[in-house]
CSV table of C-alpha atoms in Angstrom, one decimal:
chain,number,residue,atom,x,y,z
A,1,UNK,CA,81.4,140.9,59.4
A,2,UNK,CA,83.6,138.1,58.4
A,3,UNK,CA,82.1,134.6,58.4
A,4,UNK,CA,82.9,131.9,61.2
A,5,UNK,CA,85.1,129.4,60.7
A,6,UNK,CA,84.1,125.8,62.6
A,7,UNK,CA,87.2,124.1,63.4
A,8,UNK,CA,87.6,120.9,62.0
A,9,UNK,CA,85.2,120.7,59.5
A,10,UNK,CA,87.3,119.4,56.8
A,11,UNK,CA,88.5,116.5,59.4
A,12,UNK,CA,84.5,116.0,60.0
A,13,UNK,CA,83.6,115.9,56.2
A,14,UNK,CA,85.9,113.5,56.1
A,15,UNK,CA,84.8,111.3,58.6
A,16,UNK,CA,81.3,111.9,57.3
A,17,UNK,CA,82.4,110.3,53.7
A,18,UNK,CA,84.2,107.8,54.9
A,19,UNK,CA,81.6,106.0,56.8
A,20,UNK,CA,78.6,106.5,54.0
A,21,UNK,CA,81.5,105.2,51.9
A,22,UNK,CA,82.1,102.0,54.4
A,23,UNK,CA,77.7,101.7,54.5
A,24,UNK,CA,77.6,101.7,50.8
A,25,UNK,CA,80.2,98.9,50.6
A,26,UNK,CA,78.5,96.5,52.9
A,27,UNK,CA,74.9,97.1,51.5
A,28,UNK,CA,75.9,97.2,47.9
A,29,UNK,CA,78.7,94.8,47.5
A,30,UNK,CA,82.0,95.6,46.3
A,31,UNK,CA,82.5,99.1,43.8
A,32,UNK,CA,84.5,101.0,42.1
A,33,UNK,CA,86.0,104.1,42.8
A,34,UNK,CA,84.0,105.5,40.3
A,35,UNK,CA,80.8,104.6,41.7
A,36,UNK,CA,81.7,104.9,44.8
A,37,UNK,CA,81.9,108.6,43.7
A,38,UNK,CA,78.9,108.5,42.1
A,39,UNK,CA,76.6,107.0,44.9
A,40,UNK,CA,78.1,109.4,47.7
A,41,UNK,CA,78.2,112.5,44.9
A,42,UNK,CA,81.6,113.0,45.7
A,43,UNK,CA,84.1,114.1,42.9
A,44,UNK,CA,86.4,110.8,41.4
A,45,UNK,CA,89.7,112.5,42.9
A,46,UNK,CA,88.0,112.6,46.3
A,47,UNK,CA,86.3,109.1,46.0
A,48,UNK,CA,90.1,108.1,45.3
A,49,UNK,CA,91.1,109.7,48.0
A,50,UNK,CA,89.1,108.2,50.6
A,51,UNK,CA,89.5,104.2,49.4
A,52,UNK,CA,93.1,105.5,49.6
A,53,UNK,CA,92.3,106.4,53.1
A,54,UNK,CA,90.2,103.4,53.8
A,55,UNK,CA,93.1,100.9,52.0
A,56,UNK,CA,95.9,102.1,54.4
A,57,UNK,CA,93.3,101.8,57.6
A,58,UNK,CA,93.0,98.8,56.5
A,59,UNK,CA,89.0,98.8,56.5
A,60,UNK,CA,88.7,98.3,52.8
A,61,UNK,CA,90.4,95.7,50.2
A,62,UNK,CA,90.5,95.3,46.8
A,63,UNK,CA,88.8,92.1,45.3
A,64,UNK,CA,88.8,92.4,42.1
A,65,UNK,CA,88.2,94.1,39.0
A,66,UNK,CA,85.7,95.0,36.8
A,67,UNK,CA,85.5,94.8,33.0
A,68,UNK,CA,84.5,98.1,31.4
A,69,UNK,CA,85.3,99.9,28.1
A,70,UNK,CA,88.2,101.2,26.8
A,71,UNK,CA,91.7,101.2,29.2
A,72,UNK,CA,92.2,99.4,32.0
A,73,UNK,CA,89.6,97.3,34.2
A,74,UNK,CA,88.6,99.3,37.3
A,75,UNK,CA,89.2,97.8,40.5
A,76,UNK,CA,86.9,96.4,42.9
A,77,UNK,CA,87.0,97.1,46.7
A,78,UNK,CA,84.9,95.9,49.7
A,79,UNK,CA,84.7,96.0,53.5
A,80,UNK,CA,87.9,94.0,54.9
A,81,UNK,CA,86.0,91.1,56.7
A,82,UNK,CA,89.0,90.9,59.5
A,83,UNK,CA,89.2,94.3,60.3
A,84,UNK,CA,86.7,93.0,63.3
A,85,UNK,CA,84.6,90.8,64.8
A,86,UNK,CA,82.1,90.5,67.9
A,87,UNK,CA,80.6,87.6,69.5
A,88,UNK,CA,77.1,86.9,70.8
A,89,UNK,CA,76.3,84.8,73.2
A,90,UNK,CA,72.8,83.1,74.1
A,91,UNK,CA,72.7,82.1,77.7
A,92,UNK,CA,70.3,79.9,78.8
A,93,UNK,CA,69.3,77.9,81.9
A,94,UNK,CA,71.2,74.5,80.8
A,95,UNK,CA,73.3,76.0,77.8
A,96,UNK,CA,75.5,78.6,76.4
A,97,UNK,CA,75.5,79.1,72.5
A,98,UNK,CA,78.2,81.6,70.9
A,99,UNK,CA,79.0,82.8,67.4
A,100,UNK,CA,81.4,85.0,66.1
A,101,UNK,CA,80.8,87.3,63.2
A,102,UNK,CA,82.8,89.5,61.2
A,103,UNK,CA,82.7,93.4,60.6
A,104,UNK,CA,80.6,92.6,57.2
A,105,UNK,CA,78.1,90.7,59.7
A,106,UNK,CA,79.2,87.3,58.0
A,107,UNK,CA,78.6,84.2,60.7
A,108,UNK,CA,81.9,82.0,60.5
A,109,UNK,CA,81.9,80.5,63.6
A,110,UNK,CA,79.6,78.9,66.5
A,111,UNK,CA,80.0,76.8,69.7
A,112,UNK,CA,77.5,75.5,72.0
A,113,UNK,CA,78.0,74.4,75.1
A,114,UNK,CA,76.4,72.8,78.9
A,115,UNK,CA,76.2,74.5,81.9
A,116,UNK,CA,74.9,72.0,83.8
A,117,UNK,CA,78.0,70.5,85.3
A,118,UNK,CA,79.7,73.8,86.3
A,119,UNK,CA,78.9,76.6,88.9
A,120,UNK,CA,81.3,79.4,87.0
A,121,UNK,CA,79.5,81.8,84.8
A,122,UNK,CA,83.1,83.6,84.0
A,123,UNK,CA,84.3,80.1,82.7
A,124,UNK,CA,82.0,79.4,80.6
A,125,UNK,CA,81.6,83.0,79.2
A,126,UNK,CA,85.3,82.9,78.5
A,127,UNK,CA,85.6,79.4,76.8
A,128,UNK,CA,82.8,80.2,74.6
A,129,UNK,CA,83.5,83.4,73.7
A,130,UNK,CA,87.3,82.1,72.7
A,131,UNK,CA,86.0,78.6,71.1
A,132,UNK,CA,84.0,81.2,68.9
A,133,UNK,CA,86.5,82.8,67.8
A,134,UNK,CA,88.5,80.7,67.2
A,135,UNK,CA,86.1,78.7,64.8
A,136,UNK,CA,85.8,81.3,62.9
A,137,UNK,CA,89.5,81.9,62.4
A,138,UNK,CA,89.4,85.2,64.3
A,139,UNK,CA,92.1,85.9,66.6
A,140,UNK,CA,91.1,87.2,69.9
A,141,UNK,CA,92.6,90.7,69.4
A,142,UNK,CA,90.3,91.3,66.7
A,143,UNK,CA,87.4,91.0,68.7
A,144,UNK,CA,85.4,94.2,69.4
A,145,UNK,CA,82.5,93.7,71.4
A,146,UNK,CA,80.7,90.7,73.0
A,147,UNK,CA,76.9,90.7,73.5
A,148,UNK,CA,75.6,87.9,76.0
A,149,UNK,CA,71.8,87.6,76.3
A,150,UNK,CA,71.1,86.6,79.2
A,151,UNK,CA,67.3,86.0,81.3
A,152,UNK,CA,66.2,88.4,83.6
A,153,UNK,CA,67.2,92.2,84.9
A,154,UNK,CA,69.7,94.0,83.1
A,155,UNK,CA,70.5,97.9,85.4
A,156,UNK,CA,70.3,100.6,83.1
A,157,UNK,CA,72.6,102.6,84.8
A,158,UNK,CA,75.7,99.9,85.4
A,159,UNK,CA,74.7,97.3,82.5
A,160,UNK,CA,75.1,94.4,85.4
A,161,UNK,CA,72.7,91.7,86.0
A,162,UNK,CA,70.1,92.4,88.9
A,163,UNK,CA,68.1,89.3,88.8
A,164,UNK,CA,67.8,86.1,87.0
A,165,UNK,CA,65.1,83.6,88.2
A,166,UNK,CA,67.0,80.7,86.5
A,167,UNK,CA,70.6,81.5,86.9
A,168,UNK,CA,71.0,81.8,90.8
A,169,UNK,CA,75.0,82.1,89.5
A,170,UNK,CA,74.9,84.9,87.5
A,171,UNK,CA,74.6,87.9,89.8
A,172,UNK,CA,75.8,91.5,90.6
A,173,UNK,CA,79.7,91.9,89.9
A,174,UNK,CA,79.9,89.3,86.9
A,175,UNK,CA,79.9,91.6,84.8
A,176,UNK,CA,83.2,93.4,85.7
A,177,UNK,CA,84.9,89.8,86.2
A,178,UNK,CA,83.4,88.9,82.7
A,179,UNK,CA,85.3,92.1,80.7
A,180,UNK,CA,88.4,91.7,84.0
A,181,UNK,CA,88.5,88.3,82.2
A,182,UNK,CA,88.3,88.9,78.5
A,183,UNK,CA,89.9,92.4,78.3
A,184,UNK,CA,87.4,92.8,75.8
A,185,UNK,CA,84.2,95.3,76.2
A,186,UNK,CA,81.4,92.9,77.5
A,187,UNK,CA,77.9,94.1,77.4
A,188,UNK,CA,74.6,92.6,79.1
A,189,UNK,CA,71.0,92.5,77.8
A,190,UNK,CA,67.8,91.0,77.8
A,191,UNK,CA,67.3,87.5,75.6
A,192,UNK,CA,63.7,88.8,75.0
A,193,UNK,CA,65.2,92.6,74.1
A,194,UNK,CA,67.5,91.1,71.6
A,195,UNK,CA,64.9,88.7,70.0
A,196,UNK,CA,63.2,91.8,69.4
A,197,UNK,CA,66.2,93.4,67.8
A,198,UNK,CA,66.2,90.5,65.6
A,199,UNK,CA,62.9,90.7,64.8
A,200,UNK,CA,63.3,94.5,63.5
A,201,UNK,CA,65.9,93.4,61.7
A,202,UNK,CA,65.3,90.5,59.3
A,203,UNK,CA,61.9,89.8,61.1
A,204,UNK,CA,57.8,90.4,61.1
A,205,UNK,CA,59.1,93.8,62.3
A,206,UNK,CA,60.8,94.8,59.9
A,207,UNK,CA,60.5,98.7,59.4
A,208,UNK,CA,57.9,98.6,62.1
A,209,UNK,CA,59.2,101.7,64.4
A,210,UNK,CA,56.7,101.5,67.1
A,211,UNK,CA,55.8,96.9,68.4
A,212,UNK,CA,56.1,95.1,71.0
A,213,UNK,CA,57.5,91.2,71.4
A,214,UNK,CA,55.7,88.6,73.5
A,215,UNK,CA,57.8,85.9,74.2
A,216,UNK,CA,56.2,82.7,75.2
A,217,UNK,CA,57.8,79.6,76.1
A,218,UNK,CA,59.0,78.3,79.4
A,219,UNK,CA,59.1,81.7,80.6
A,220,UNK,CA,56.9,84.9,79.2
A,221,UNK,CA,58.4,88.1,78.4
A,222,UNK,CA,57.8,91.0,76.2
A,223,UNK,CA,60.2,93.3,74.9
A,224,UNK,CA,59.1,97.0,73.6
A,225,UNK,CA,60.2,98.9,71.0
A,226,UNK,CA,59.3,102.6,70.4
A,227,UNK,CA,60.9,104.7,67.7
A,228,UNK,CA,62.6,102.2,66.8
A,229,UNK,CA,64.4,101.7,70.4
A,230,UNK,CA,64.3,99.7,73.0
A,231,UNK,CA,62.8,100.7,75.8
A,232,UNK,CA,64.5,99.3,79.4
A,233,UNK,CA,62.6,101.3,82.0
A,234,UNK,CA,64.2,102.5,84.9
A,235,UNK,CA,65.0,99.8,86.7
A,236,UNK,CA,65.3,97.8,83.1
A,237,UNK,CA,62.0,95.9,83.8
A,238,UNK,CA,60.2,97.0,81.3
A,239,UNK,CA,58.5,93.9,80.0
A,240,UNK,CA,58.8,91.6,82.5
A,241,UNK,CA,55.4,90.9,81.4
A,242,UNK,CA,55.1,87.5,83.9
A,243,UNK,CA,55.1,89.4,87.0
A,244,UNK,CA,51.7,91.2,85.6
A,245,UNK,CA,48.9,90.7,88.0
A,246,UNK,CA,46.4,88.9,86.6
A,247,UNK,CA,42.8,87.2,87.6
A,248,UNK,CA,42.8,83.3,87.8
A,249,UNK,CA,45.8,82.8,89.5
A,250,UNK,CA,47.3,83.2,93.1
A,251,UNK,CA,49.5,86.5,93.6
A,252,UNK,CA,52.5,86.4,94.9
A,253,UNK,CA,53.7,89.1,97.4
A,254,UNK,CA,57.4,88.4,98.0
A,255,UNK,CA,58.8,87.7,94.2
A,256,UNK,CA,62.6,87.6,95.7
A,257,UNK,CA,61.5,84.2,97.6
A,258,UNK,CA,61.4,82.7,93.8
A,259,UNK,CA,57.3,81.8,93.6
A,260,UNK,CA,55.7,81.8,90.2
A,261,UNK,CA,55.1,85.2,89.3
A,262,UNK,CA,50.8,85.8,88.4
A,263,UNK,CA,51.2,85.6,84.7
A,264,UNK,CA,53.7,83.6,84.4
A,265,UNK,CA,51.3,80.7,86.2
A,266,UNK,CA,48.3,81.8,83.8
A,267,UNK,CA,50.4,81.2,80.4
A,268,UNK,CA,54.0,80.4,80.4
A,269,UNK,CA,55.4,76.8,79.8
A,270,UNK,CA,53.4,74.8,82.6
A,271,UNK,CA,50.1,76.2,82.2
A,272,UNK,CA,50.3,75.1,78.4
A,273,UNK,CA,50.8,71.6,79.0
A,274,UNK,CA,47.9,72.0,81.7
A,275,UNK,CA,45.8,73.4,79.3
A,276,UNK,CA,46.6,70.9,76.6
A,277,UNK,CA,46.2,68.0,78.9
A,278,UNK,CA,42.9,69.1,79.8
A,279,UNK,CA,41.9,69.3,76.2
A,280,UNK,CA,43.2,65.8,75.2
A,281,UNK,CA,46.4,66.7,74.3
A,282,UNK,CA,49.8,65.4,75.8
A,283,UNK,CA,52.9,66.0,74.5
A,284,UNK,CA,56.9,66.3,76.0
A,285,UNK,CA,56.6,69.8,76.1
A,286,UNK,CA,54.7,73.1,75.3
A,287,UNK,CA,55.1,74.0,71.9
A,288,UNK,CA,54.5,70.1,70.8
A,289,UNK,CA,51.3,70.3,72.6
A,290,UNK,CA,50.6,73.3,70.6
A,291,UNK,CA,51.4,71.8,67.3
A,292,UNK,CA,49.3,69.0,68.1
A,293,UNK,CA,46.4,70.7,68.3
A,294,UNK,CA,46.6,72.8,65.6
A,295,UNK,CA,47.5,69.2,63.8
A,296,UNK,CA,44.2,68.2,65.0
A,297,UNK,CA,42.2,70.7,62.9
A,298,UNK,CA,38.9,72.0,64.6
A,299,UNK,CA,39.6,69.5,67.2
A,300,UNK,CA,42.1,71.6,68.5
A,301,UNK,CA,40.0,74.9,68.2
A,302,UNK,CA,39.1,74.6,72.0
A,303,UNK,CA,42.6,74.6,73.1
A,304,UNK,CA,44.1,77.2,70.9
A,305,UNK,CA,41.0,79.4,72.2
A,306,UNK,CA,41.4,78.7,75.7
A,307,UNK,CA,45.7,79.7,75.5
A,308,UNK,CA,44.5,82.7,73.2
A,309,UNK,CA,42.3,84.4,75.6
A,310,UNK,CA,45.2,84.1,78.4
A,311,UNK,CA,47.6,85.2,76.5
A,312,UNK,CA,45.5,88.2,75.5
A,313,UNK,CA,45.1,89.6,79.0
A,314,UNK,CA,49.2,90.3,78.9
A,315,UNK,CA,48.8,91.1,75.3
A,316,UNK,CA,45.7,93.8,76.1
A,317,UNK,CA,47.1,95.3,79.1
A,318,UNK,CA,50.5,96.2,77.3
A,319,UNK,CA,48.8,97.5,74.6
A,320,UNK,CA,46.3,99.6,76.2
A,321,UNK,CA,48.9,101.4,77.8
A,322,UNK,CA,51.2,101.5,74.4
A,323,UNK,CA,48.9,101.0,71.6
A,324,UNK,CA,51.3,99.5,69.4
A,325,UNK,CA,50.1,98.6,65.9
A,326,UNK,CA,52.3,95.6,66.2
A,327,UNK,CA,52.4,92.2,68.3
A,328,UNK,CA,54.8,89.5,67.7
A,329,UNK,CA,54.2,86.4,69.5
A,330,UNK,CA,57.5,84.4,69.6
A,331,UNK,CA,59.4,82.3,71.9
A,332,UNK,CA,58.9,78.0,71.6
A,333,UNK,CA,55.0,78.6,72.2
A,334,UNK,CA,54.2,81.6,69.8
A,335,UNK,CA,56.3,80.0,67.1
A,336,UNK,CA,54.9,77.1,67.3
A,337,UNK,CA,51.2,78.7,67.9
A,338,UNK,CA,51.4,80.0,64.2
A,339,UNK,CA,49.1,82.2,62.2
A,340,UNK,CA,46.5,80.3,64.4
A,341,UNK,CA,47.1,81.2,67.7
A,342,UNK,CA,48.0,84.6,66.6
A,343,UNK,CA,44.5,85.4,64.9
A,344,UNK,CA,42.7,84.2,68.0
A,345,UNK,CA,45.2,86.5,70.4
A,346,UNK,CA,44.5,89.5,68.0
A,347,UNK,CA,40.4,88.8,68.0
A,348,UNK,CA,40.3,88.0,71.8
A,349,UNK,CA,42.3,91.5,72.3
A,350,UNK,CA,39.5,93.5,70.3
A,351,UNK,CA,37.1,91.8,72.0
A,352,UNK,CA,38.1,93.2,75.3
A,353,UNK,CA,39.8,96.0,75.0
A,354,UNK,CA,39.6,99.7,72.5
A,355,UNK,CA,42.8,98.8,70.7
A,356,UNK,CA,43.0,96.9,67.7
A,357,UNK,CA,46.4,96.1,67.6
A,358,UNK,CA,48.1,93.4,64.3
A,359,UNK,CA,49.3,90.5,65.6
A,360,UNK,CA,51.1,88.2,64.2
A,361,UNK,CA,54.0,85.5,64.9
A,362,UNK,CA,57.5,86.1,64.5
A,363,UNK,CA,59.4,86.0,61.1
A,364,UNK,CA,62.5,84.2,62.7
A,365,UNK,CA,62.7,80.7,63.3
A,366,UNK,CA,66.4,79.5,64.5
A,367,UNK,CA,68.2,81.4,67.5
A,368,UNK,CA,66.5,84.7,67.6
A,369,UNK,CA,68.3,85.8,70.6
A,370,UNK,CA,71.9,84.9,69.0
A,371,UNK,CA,71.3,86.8,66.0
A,372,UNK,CA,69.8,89.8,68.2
A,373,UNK,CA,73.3,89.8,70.1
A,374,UNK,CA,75.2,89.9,67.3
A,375,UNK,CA,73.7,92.7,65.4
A,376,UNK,CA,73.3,94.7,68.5
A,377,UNK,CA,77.5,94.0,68.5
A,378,UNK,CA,77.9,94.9,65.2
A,379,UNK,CA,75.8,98.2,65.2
A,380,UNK,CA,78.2,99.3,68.4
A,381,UNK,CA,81.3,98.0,66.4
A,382,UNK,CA,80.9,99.5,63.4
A,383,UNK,CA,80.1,102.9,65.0
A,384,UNK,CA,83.6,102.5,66.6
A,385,UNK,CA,85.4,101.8,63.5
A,386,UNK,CA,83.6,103.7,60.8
A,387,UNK,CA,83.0,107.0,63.0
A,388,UNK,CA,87.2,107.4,63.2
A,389,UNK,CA,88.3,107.0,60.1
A,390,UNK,CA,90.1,110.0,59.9
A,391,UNK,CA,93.3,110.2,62.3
């Protein structure tokens, strides 16, 4: 019996070289053919072959040359920076922060701007996403994907926004306008979610495949990641940790009328500077009255206890239910909470619960959910352009 063929294998081997070609090149710097050939095990006529291929796609560039033995010096090639970009954008209650990055992941441009004077979400979208661009010297075209992070619901099933508590203008429909608009693929997700991506990225995640994210600050969210994935739920609710029913506080029974959700009165923003006032320490806002007491030394002890054992009745109920060996508090209030609030959450959750999960506070410290948005744009982008190489 003769052996079966599978069509377009060659084609596929191709392809397959190409982009562990493209990955080496952005993790490694720029290369030679020659060890180009030798990191992917291809043959040097191949490996000369495909930065051929790469060169006319223009994905790849030579930029410069290196110095060797005897003959010639062998040129240098890297990942064309302009052979795309993406934007993220960080959308927030009173402002919209954008930044464009190229295909390399390079950050060359960024815009912030209010949102308090206008009542059009598609507006302000657009002008950030093209002020972005274009102070990064990207023209518009180049643009592959743009990532807005955005409070509240996110549908699973039609990537539109379902419910924001603090952006009554950004609603079902926008996000159809938003890419009507652009002419550019616009994609929706969670500011928590993508602080989380962040986090696994460059953060106190980092190779962790199985955490979760508690953001606390004016809000409180969580974001969970499980196999290294996000998980959205359903409904894409997962981790809308303030709505948790908790003891203490009053329950709501009709969220859509816009009432404090349980937890969210127990621990977020206003409950911290309730807590701090009642311990002696005022401050403009949350996480000042945070770093304040921890300023104050044991002084402070009482304060950082009393936030630690609320925040560990949304920290322990998640994690009974996921057992995740990681907890990253981060948001204004867990940053700002440091290695001392987060020792008290992870005792208080021990003491009351079978899990022992780590926890610990985040490893980023500017614009989490910016840098989220733009590598969840590049890791889309760069699956476009590197997975079709071959024509």
């Amino acid at each position: 019996m003769s052996a079966t063929r599978l069509p377009g294998t060659p084609r596929l081997l191709r392809a397959l070289n190409d982009r562990a070609a493209l990955e080496l090149l952005l993790e490694r710097g720029p290369l030679t053919r020659a060890r180009l050939g030798e990191l992917t095990g291809l043959s040097k006529v191949t490996a000369s072959q495909l930065v051929e291929r790469l060169e006319e796609r223009g994905l790849v560039t030579r930029v410069g040359e290196q110095a060797g033995g005897r003959g010639p010096n062998a040129q240098l090639y890297a990942v064309r920076p302009g052979s795309a970009h993406v934007v993220g954008v960080d959308v927030g209650a009173d402002r919209v922060v954008a930044a464009c990055a190229d295909i390399t992941g390079a950050v060359n441009g960024r815009v912030e701007q209010s949102t308090r004077d206008t009542d059009d979400p598609v507006g302000v979208v657009h002008n950030a996403v093209v002020q972005a661009a274009s102070s990064a010297g990207a023209e518009l075209s180049t643009v592959r994907r743009v990532v807005l992070g955005t409070p509240g619901l996110v549908d699973p099933a039609t990537g539109d926004i379902t419910f924001a508590f603090n952006l009554p203008r950004w609603h079902r429909g926008l996000l159809a306008a938003l890419r009507e608009d652009l002419r550019i693929p616009v994609v929706f997700e969670n500011d928590v979610n993508l602080a989380a991506v962040a986090e696994a990225q460059s953060g106190a995640a980092r190779g962790v495949p199985d955490f979760v994210l508690v953001w606390v600050g004016a809000g409180v969210g969580l974001a969970i990641v499980l196999g290294g994935r996000l998980h959205h739920g359903s409904t894409g609710a997962a981790g809308e940790i303030g709505y948790l029913p908790v003891p203490g506080v009053p329950i709501p029974r009709d969220v859509s009328r816009r009432a404090k959700p349980a937890f969210q009165q127990l621990a977020g923003a206003d409950a911290v500077r309730a807590v701090a006032r009642e311990h002696g320490f005022g401050a403009p806002d949350a996480a000042a009255a945070v770093r304040a007491a921890i300023d104050a030394g044991p002084a402070g002890g009482p304060m950082l206890d009393e936030l630690a054992r609320r925040l560990a009745l949304g920290v322990a109920s998640t994690c009974v239910v996921l057992d995740p060996p990681l907890v990253v508090l981060a948001g204004e209030v867990g940053q700002a909470g440091g290695a001392a609030l987060a020792e008290r959450v992870q005792h208080e959750v021990a003491a009351i619960t079978l899990v022992r999960p780590r926890v610990v506070v985040t490893g980023l410290t500017e614009e989490p959910i910016l840098h989220g948005a733009l590598r969840t744009a590049l890791d889309a982008v760069r699956d476009e352009v590197f997975g079709s190489t071959v024509g």
